[in-house]
PDB file of C-alpha atoms in Angstrom:
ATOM      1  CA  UNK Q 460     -14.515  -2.852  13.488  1.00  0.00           C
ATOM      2  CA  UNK Q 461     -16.444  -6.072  14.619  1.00  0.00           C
ATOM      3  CA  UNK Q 462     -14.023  -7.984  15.739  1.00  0.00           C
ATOM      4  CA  UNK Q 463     -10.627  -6.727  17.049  1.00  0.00           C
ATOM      5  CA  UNK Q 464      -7.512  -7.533  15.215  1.00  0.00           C
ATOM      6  CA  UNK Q 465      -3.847  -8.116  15.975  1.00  0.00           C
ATOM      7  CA  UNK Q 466      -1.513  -5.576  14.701  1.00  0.00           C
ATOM      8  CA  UNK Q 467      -0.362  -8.134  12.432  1.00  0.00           C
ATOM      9  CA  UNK Q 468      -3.751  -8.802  11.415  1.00  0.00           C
ATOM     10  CA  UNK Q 469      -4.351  -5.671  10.498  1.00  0.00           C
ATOM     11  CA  UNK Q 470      -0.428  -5.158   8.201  1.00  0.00           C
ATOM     12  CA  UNK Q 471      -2.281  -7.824   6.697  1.00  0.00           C
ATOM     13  CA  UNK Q 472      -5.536  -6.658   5.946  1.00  0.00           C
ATOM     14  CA  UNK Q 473      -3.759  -3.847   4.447  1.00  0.00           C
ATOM     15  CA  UNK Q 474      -2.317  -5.628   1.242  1.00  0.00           C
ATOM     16  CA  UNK Q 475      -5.554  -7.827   1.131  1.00  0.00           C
ATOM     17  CA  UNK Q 476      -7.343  -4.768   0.892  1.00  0.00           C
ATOM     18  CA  UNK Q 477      -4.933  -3.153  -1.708  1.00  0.00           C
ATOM     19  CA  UNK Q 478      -5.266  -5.843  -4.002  1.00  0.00           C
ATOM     20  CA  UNK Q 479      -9.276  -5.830  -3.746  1.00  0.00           C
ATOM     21  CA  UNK Q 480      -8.496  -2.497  -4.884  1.00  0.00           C
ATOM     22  CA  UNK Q 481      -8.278   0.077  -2.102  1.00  0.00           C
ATOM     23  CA  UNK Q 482      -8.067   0.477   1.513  1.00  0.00           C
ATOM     24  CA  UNK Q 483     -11.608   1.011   3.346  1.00  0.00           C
ATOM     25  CA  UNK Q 484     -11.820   3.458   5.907  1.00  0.00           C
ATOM     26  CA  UNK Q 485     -12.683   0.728   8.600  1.00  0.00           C
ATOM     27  CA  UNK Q 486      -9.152  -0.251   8.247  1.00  0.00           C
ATOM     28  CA  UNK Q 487      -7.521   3.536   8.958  1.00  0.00           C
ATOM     29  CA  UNK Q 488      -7.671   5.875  11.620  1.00  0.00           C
ATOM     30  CA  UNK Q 489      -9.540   9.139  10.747  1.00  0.00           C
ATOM     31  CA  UNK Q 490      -6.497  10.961  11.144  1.00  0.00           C
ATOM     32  CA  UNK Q 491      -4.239   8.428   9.150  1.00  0.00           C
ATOM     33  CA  UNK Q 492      -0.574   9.303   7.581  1.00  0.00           C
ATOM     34  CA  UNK Q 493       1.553   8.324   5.387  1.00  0.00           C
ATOM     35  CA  UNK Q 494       4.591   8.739   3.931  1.00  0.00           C
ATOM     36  CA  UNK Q 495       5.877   7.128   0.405  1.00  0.00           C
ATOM     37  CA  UNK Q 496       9.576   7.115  -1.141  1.00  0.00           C
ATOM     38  CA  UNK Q 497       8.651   9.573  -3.960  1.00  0.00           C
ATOM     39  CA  UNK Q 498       6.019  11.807  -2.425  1.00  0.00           C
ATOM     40  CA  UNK Q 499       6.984  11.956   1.145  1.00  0.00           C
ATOM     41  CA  UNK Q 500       4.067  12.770   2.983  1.00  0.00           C
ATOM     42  CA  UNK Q 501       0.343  12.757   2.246  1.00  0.00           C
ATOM     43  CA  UNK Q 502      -3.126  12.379   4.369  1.00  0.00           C
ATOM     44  CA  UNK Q 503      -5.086   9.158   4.435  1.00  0.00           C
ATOM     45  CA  UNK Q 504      -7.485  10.398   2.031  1.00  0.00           C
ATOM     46  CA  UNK Q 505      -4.804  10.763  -0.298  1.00  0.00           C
ATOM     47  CA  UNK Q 506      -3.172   8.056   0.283  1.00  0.00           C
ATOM     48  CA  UNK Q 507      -6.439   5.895  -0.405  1.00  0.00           C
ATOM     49  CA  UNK Q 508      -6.436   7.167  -3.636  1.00  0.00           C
ATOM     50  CA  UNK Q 509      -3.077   6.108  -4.644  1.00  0.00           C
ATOM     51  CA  UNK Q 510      -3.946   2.598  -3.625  1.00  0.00           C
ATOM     52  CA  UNK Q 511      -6.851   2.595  -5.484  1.00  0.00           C
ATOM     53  CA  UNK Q 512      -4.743   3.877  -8.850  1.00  0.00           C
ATOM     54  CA  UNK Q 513      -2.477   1.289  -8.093  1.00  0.00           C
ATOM     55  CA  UNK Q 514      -5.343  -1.423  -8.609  1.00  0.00           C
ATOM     56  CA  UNK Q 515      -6.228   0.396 -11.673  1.00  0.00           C
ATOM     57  CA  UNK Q 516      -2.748   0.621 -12.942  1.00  0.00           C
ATOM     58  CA  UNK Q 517      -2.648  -3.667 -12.422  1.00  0.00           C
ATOM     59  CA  UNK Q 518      -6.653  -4.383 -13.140  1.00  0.00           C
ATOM     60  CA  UNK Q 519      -5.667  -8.083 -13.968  1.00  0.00           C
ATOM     61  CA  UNK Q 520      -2.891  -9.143 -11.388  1.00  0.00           C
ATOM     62  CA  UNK Q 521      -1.657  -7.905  -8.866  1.00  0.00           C
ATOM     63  CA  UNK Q 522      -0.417  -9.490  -5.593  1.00  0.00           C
ATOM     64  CA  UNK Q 523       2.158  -8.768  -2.576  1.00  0.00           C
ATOM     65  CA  UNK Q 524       4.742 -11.794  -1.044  1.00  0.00           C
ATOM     66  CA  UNK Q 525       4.800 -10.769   2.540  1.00  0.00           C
ATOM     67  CA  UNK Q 526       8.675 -12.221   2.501  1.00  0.00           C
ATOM     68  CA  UNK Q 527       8.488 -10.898   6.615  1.00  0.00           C
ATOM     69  CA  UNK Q 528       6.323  -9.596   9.027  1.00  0.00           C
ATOM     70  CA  UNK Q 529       8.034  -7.988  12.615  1.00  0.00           C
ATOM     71  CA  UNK Q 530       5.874  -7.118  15.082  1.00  0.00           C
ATOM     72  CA  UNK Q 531       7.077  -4.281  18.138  1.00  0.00           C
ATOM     73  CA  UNK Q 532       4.535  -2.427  20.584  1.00  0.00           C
ATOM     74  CA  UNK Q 533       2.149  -0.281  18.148  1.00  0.00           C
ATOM     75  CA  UNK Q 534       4.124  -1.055  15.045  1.00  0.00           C
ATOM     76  CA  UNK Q 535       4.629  -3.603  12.284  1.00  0.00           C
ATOM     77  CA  UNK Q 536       7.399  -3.874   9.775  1.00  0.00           C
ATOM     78  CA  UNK Q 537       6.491  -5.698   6.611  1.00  0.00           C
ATOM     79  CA  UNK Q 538       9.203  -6.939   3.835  1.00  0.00           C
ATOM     80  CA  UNK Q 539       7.614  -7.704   0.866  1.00  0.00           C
ATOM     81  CA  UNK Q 540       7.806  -8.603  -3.309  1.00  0.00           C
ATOM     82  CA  UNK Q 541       5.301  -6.774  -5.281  1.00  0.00           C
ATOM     83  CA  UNK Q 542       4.244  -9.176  -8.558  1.00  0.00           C
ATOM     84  CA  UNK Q 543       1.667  -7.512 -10.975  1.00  0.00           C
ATOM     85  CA  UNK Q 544       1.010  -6.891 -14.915  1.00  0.00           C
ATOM     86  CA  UNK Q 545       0.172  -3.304 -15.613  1.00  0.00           C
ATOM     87  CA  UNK Q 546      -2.542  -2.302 -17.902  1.00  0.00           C
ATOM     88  CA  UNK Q 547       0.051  -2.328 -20.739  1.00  0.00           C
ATOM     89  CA  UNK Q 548       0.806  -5.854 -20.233  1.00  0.00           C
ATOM     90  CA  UNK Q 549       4.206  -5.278 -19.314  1.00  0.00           C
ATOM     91  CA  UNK Q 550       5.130  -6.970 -15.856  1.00  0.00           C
ATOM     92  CA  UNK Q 551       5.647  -5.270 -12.561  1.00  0.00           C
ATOM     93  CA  UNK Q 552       7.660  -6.568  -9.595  1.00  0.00           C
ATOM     94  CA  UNK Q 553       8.932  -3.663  -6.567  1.00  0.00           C
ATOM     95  CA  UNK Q 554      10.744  -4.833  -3.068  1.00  0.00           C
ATOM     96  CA  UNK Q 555       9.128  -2.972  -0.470  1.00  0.00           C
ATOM     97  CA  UNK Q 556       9.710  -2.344   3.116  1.00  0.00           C
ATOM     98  CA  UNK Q 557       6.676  -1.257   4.836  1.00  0.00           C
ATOM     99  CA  UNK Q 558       6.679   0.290   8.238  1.00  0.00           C
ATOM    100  CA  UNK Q 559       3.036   0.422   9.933  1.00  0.00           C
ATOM    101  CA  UNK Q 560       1.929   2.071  13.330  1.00  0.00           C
ATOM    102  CA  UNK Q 561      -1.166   1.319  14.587  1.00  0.00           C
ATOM    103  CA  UNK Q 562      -3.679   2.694  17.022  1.00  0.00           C
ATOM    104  CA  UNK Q 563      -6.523   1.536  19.015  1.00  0.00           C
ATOM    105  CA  UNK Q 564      -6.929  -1.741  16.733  1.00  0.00           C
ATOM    106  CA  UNK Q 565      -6.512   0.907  13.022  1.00  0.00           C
ATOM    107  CA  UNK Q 566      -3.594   1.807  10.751  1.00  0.00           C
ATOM    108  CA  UNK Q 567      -2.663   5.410  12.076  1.00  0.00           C
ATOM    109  CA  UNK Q 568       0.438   5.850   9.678  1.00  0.00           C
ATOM    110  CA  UNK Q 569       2.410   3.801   6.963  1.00  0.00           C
ATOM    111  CA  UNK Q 570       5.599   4.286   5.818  1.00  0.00           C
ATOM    112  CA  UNK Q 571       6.307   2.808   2.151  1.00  0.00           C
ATOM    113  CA  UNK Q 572       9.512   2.476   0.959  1.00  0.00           C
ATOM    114  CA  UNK Q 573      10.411   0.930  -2.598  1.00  0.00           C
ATOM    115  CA  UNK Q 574      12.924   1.299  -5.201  1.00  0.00           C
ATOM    116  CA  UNK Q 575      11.726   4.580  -6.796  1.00  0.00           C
ATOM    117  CA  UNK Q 576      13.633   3.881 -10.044  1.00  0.00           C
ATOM    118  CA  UNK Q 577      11.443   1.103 -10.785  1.00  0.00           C
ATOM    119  CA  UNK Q 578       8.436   3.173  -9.949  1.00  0.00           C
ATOM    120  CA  UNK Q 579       9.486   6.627 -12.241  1.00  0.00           C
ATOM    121  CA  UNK Q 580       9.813   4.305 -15.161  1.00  0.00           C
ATOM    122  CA  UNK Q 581       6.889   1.536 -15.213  1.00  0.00           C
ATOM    123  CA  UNK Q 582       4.102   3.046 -13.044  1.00  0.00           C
ATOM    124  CA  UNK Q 583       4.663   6.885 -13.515  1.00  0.00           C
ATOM    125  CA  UNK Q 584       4.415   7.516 -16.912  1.00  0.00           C
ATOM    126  CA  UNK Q 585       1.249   4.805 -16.442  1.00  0.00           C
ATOM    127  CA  UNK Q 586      -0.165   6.799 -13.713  1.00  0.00           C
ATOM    128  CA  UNK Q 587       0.189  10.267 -15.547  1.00  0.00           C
ATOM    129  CA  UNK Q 588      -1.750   8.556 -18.445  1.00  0.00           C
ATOM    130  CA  UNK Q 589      -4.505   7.177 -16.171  1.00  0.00           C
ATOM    131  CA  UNK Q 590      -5.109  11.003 -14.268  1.00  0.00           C
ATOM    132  CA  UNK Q 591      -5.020  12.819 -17.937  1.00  0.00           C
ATOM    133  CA  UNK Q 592      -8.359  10.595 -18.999  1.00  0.00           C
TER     134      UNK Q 592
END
């Protein structure tokens, strides 16, 4: 990275990024981690992939309401409202709780939690539908 960023910064970065419609390696740490509410956990690879199906899932709008940002040592909490229309035209809105730990001025591992009932029935079936083209 060019310039270095705070760790804030970077939690940042990380929803600007999602919503330009995936997370570039520059922002991760080779060995990145993550964990999500429904699929526990996955490598950064993988986990660059499902942000980039979530942009695809909400091509039109899509943003995140960073309602709080916490900042302690290598780690950042993030509260946040997730507003988008899906591909269907149907509205999407998720609370989230994200919990970030960073390393050496990178994302090394995210934690995303969310209300996985609101997931299993708008973004699911949407995803399954998406991977089967």
């Amino acid at each position: 990275m060019a310039t270095h960023k705070t760790n804030k910064e970077l939690a940042r970065a990380y929803f600007d990024a999602v919503i330009a419609g995936g997370l570039p390696d520059e922002l991760l740490t080779e060995d990145m981690t993550a964990w999500t509410t429904l699929g526990g956990d996955t490598d950064g690879k993988r986990y660059q992939a499902m942000a980039a199906m979530l942009r695809r899932m909400c091509p039109e709008h899509l943003e995140f309401d960073i309602r709080a940002l916490t900042e302690e040592e290598d780690r950042v909490v993030a509260e946040v409202v997730s507003n988008a229309t899906l591909l269907t035209g149907e509205p999407y809105s998720n609370t989230y709780v994200f919990v970030f730990h960073m390393r050496d001025g990178r994302i090394a591992h995210v934690a995303e939690h969310f209300n996985a009932l609101i997931v299993m029935e708008k973004l699911t079936p949407l995803m399954k539908q998406l991977t089967a083209r």
